[in-house]
């Protein structure tokens, strides 16, 4: 079981949803050829990032879970005997749609799902229109490759989410992501944003003694509403339990694997015993909006 | 009031406690000459880091607050009209000693104190023997240069501490620190540790949209008990509200100033509205030791 080889599939999307899914599937196949027993896809990988505008027609892209995409992904998981973390626009019922990560077990069954808990809403990222906030809590998903702390994109900015997954016994933190630059931003601001995105996720590795796997999309996607569009920055990466970068992609399409030493968590938590010293008697105000 | 110029005093300590305090005072003077209106000292700056062993005689170094050191520091604060964050071994009563940060107002009065909440205990850092855990909670201290979220060293590994300070309206996070390498560690491990230390603190800036000021000591200090001793790594730094490094020291004694743009917090929180989207309905388990 040690090390665990993980595969990350960083891809560009087009309006052709079938082609996007095919690309995800072939990426998983390549990752498996590279030895991966766990494959992680980017957020909402079957399509363009439709949240650049608020358009009720986009709900047509939602699908049930289980549904057509989990069918295809499950069949490949079974064929390759690989665990897959997918990210789908889940239609739960008319009027309730979620941004959902689905974990396929290596026998093709659905091991579990995580519904994105923190929903952003910024210019070009109008997710509160589309995604009902998750109601499954911060609950890791048990699989044959371990207990996976699957979160999604905006969750990555919240130390609370990572901590709750760690406290529930997660053995890795996993973030399917869709994040990019406003092309109008200057180079310094772009650098700060990318660096902050990596730093906050590496900090979750450090605070919790856990590996972190983050997969982001690449490519420029136009805003159908005439806005500046989004230049998705890629840089998918794997960090070890001390926050050190084990592997990192560039800003083009890439399928790559990394080896995670599963014995590092306990070794690091013995020299950095942060969980031991949490002042749980003094944390009650973390459930407040503001302490005023 | 904008920008706020802060001064960081990174120093080496010797067994001569008077000389150490004199060095701190002259460092504050130099920082004030450089325009600083806030000066931050390293953790337990009046002496050697005595927690490398458990020795009841070391309690002799504790002093009341207010006491001799706050007297000297307060006089300088008043003379220079500067706010000072000091770090003292507080004797509260026989048998109750704290690792306490004291904030001196520019009129020389004591603006407030913070008693270290998270207490480490590792080989060479036997703090649980010396320091009673703080009982003042995560409460920022109001001063003429703003509401200061003063924390101490080990607290820097806890996102909870930073968040609680931010939720209480802190305008900056401040960490007097004493952290170093085990000289026996290899270069790669040393690099990971230093990088993790900066990363976790920069992540608090990012998660909360706040500047971070961290001051660490330098120099090798022998372990009187015959252990490997500690090589304090310095690298005191100031980070901006997106986690970007604004100024950073090396591994020798240094007094330096940095300018903090106080309008950045609101500007950054508008483009990164993390506080808006916290799932306070789902955070209750943060007060648990483990979710088993």
PDB file of C-alpha atoms in Angstrom, chain A residues 116-122 128 133-135 137-140 154 157-161 163-169 189 192-193 195-200 202-204 206-207 242-244 264 269-292, chain B residues 116-122 128 133-135 137-140 154 157-161 163-169 189 192-193 195-200 202-204 206-207 242-244 264 269-292:
ATOM      1  CA  UNK A 116     -19.132  21.582  -2.227  1.00  0.00           C
ATOM      2  CA  UNK A 117     -19.762  23.346   1.060  1.00  0.00           C
ATOM      3  CA  UNK A 118     -18.258  26.806   0.469  1.00  0.00           C
ATOM      4  CA  UNK A 119     -19.800  28.461  -2.582  1.00  0.00           C
ATOM      5  CA  UNK A 120     -18.083  31.533  -4.065  1.00  0.00           C
ATOM      6  CA  UNK A 121     -19.665  34.454  -5.812  1.00  0.00           C
ATOM      7  CA  UNK A 122     -17.343  36.882  -7.503  1.00  0.00           C
ATOM      8  CA  UNK A 128     -24.157  30.954  -5.781  1.00  0.00           C
ATOM      9  CA  UNK A 133     -24.537  24.700  -0.646  1.00  0.00           C
ATOM     10  CA  UNK A 134     -23.547  21.155   0.269  1.00  0.00           C
ATOM     11  CA  UNK A 135     -25.470  19.405   3.017  1.00  0.00           C
ATOM     12  CA  UNK A 137     -20.776  18.171   5.798  1.00  0.00           C
ATOM     13  CA  UNK A 138     -17.022  17.665   5.822  1.00  0.00           C
ATOM     14  CA  UNK A 139     -17.054  13.895   5.663  1.00  0.00           C
ATOM     15  CA  UNK A 140     -14.189  11.923   4.121  1.00  0.00           C
ATOM     16  CA  UNK A 154     -13.314  27.476  -2.935  1.00  0.00           C
ATOM     17  CA  UNK A 157      -9.277  28.806   1.117  1.00  0.00           C
ATOM     18  CA  UNK A 158     -10.817  27.552   4.383  1.00  0.00           C
ATOM     19  CA  UNK A 159      -8.554  26.011   7.034  1.00  0.00           C
ATOM     20  CA  UNK A 160     -11.731  24.877   8.796  1.00  0.00           C
ATOM     21  CA  UNK A 161     -12.616  22.469   5.978  1.00  0.00           C
ATOM     22  CA  UNK A 163      -9.101  20.574   9.694  1.00  0.00           C
ATOM     23  CA  UNK A 164     -12.529  18.936   9.881  1.00  0.00           C
ATOM     24  CA  UNK A 165     -11.466  16.389   7.273  1.00  0.00           C
ATOM     25  CA  UNK A 166      -8.267  15.679   9.202  1.00  0.00           C
ATOM     26  CA  UNK A 167     -10.182  15.291  12.449  1.00  0.00           C
ATOM     27  CA  UNK A 168     -12.439  12.782  10.712  1.00  0.00           C
ATOM     28  CA  UNK A 169      -9.406  10.683   9.815  1.00  0.00           C
ATOM     29  CA  UNK A 189      -1.298  40.553  -9.030  1.00  0.00           C
ATOM     30  CA  UNK A 192       0.338  36.981  -5.864  1.00  0.00           C
ATOM     31  CA  UNK A 193      -2.877  35.106  -6.638  1.00  0.00           C
ATOM     32  CA  UNK A 195       1.268  31.984  -5.041  1.00  0.00           C
ATOM     33  CA  UNK A 196      -1.516  32.488  -2.488  1.00  0.00           C
ATOM     34  CA  UNK A 197      -3.469  29.587  -4.002  1.00  0.00           C
ATOM     35  CA  UNK A 198      -0.534  27.224  -3.614  1.00  0.00           C
ATOM     36  CA  UNK A 199       0.444  28.602  -0.210  1.00  0.00           C
ATOM     37  CA  UNK A 200      -2.955  28.191   1.420  1.00  0.00           C
ATOM     38  CA  UNK A 202       0.304  23.729   1.242  1.00  0.00           C
ATOM     39  CA  UNK A 203      -0.567  25.205   4.654  1.00  0.00           C
ATOM     40  CA  UNK A 204      -3.361  22.644   5.045  1.00  0.00           C
ATOM     41  CA  UNK A 206       1.398  21.492   7.211  1.00  0.00           C
ATOM     42  CA  UNK A 207      -1.340  22.180   9.763  1.00  0.00           C
ATOM     43  CA  UNK A 242       5.240  19.170   5.546  1.00  0.00           C
ATOM     44  CA  UNK A 243       3.804  21.234   2.696  1.00  0.00           C
ATOM     45  CA  UNK A 244       6.727  20.475   0.409  1.00  0.00           C
ATOM     46  CA  UNK A 264       4.922  10.322   6.459  1.00  0.00           C
ATOM     47  CA  UNK A 269       2.696  14.263  13.374  1.00  0.00           C
ATOM     48  CA  UNK A 270       5.163  12.806  15.884  1.00  0.00           C
ATOM     49  CA  UNK A 271       7.688  15.613  15.352  1.00  0.00           C
ATOM     50  CA  UNK A 272       5.007  18.284  14.788  1.00  0.00           C
ATOM     51  CA  UNK A 273       2.294  17.269  17.284  1.00  0.00           C
ATOM     52  CA  UNK A 274      -0.101  20.076  16.405  1.00  0.00           C
ATOM     53  CA  UNK A 275      -3.239  17.995  16.835  1.00  0.00           C
ATOM     54  CA  UNK A 276      -2.267  17.211  20.432  1.00  0.00           C
ATOM     55  CA  UNK A 277      -2.166  20.847  21.501  1.00  0.00           C
ATOM     56  CA  UNK A 278      -5.319  22.294  19.942  1.00  0.00           C
ATOM     57  CA  UNK A 279      -7.111  24.499  22.500  1.00  0.00           C
ATOM     58  CA  UNK A 280     -10.526  22.966  21.939  1.00  0.00           C
ATOM     59  CA  UNK A 281     -11.721  24.641  25.137  1.00  0.00           C
ATOM     60  CA  UNK A 282     -11.217  28.036  23.466  1.00  0.00           C
ATOM     61  CA  UNK A 283     -12.405  27.484  19.885  1.00  0.00           C
ATOM     62  CA  UNK A 284     -16.159  27.820  20.347  1.00  0.00           C
ATOM     63  CA  UNK A 285     -16.309  31.213  18.602  1.00  0.00           C
ATOM     64  CA  UNK A 286     -15.195  29.597  15.329  1.00  0.00           C
ATOM     65  CA  UNK A 287     -18.894  28.977  14.740  1.00  0.00           C
ATOM     66  CA  UNK A 288     -19.580  32.730  14.830  1.00  0.00           C
ATOM     67  CA  UNK A 289     -19.749  34.948  11.769  1.00  0.00           C
ATOM     68  CA  UNK A 290     -17.853  37.698  13.608  1.00  0.00           C
ATOM     69  CA  UNK A 291     -17.022  38.230  17.252  1.00  0.00           C
ATOM     70  CA  UNK A 292     -18.652  41.622  17.687  1.00  0.00           C
TER      71      UNK A 292
ATOM     72  CA  UNK B 116       0.393  31.940  24.957  1.00  0.00           C
ATOM     73  CA  UNK B 117      -2.505  29.547  24.422  1.00  0.00           C
ATOM     74  CA  UNK B 118      -0.873  26.655  22.549  1.00  0.00           C
ATOM     75  CA  UNK B 119       2.063  25.249  24.501  1.00  0.00           C
ATOM     76  CA  UNK B 120       4.517  22.923  22.717  1.00  0.00           C
ATOM     77  CA  UNK B 121       6.461  20.056  24.178  1.00  0.00           C
ATOM     78  CA  UNK B 122       9.086  18.513  21.966  1.00  0.00           C
ATOM     79  CA  UNK B 128       4.721  22.448  29.047  1.00  0.00           C
ATOM     80  CA  UNK B 133      -1.601  27.515  29.170  1.00  0.00           C
ATOM     81  CA  UNK B 134      -3.021  30.983  28.588  1.00  0.00           C
ATOM     82  CA  UNK B 135      -6.430  31.788  30.034  1.00  0.00           C
ATOM     83  CA  UNK B 137      -8.329  33.508  25.064  1.00  0.00           C
ATOM     84  CA  UNK B 138      -7.665  34.812  21.567  1.00  0.00           C
ATOM     85  CA  UNK B 139      -8.322  38.452  22.297  1.00  0.00           C
ATOM     86  CA  UNK B 140      -6.674  41.209  20.274  1.00  0.00           C
ATOM     87  CA  UNK B 154       3.586  27.645  18.594  1.00  0.00           C
ATOM     88  CA  UNK B 157       0.840  26.545  13.493  1.00  0.00           C
ATOM     89  CA  UNK B 158      -2.854  26.882  14.362  1.00  0.00           C
ATOM     90  CA  UNK B 159      -5.233  28.396  11.792  1.00  0.00           C
ATOM     91  CA  UNK B 160      -7.833  28.505  14.571  1.00  0.00           C
ATOM     92  CA  UNK B 161      -5.844  31.100  16.524  1.00  0.00           C
ATOM     93  CA  UNK B 163      -9.054  33.062  12.572  1.00  0.00           C
ATOM     94  CA  UNK B 164     -10.315  33.867  16.063  1.00  0.00           C
ATOM     95  CA  UNK B 165      -8.141  36.968  16.138  1.00  0.00           C
ATOM     96  CA  UNK B 166      -9.454  38.024  12.715  1.00  0.00           C
ATOM     97  CA  UNK B 167     -13.044  37.445  13.799  1.00  0.00           C
ATOM     98  CA  UNK B 168     -12.401  39.662  16.809  1.00  0.00           C
ATOM     99  CA  UNK B 169     -11.346  42.481  14.496  1.00  0.00           C
ATOM    100  CA  UNK B 189      14.754  18.652   6.456  1.00  0.00           C
ATOM    101  CA  UNK B 192      11.304  21.923   4.709  1.00  0.00           C
ATOM    102  CA  UNK B 193      10.969  23.158   8.285  1.00  0.00           C
ATOM    103  CA  UNK B 195       9.648  26.791   4.451  1.00  0.00           C
ATOM    104  CA  UNK B 196       6.727  25.273   6.380  1.00  0.00           C
ATOM    105  CA  UNK B 197       7.140  27.885   9.094  1.00  0.00           C
ATOM    106  CA  UNK B 198       6.885  30.744   6.611  1.00  0.00           C
ATOM    107  CA  UNK B 199       4.138  29.052   4.598  1.00  0.00           C
ATOM    108  CA  UNK B 200       1.783  28.436   7.508  1.00  0.00           C
ATOM    109  CA  UNK B 202       1.683  33.467   5.198  1.00  0.00           C
ATOM    110  CA  UNK B 203      -1.434  31.293   4.922  1.00  0.00           C
ATOM    111  CA  UNK B 204      -2.957  33.077   7.921  1.00  0.00           C
ATOM    112  CA  UNK B 206      -4.254  34.840   3.031  1.00  0.00           C
ATOM    113  CA  UNK B 207      -7.122  33.169   4.879  1.00  0.00           C
ATOM    114  CA  UNK B 242      -2.343  38.185   0.190  1.00  0.00           C
ATOM    115  CA  UNK B 243       0.509  36.380   1.916  1.00  0.00           C
ATOM    116  CA  UNK B 244       3.150  38.129  -0.164  1.00  0.00           C
ATOM    117  CA  UNK B 264      -5.182  46.481   1.745  1.00  0.00           C
ATOM    118  CA  UNK B 269     -11.401  41.045   1.470  1.00  0.00           C
ATOM    119  CA  UNK B 270     -13.577  42.555  -1.265  1.00  0.00           C
ATOM    120  CA  UNK B 271     -11.944  40.477  -4.012  1.00  0.00           C
ATOM    121  CA  UNK B 272     -11.404  37.432  -1.778  1.00  0.00           C
ATOM    122  CA  UNK B 273     -14.571  37.403   0.355  1.00  0.00           C
ATOM    123  CA  UNK B 274     -13.639  34.344   2.385  1.00  0.00           C
ATOM    124  CA  UNK B 275     -15.172  35.591   5.616  1.00  0.00           C
ATOM    125  CA  UNK B 276     -18.571  35.955   3.916  1.00  0.00           C
ATOM    126  CA  UNK B 277     -18.778  32.291   2.941  1.00  0.00           C
ATOM    127  CA  UNK B 278     -17.661  30.491   6.101  1.00  0.00           C
ATOM    128  CA  UNK B 279     -19.997  27.559   6.797  1.00  0.00           C
ATOM    129  CA  UNK B 280     -20.520  28.394  10.445  1.00  0.00           C
ATOM    130  CA  UNK B 281     -23.468  25.971  10.498  1.00  0.00           C
ATOM    131  CA  UNK B 282     -21.028  23.105   9.865  1.00  0.00           C
ATOM    132  CA  UNK B 283     -17.992  23.997  11.999  1.00  0.00           C
ATOM    133  CA  UNK B 284     -19.163  22.766  15.407  1.00  0.00           C
ATOM    134  CA  UNK B 285     -16.796  19.776  15.410  1.00  0.00           C
ATOM    135  CA  UNK B 286     -13.793  22.122  15.438  1.00  0.00           C
ATOM    136  CA  UNK B 287     -14.141  22.026  19.218  1.00  0.00           C
ATOM    137  CA  UNK B 288     -13.572  18.255  19.228  1.00  0.00           C
ATOM    138  CA  UNK B 289     -10.222  16.604  19.769  1.00  0.00           C
ATOM    139  CA  UNK B 290     -10.969  14.054  17.043  1.00  0.00           C
ATOM    140  CA  UNK B 291     -14.155  13.094  15.228  1.00  0.00           C
ATOM    141  CA  UNK B 292     -14.179   9.403  16.095  1.00  0.00           C
TER     142      UNK B 292
END
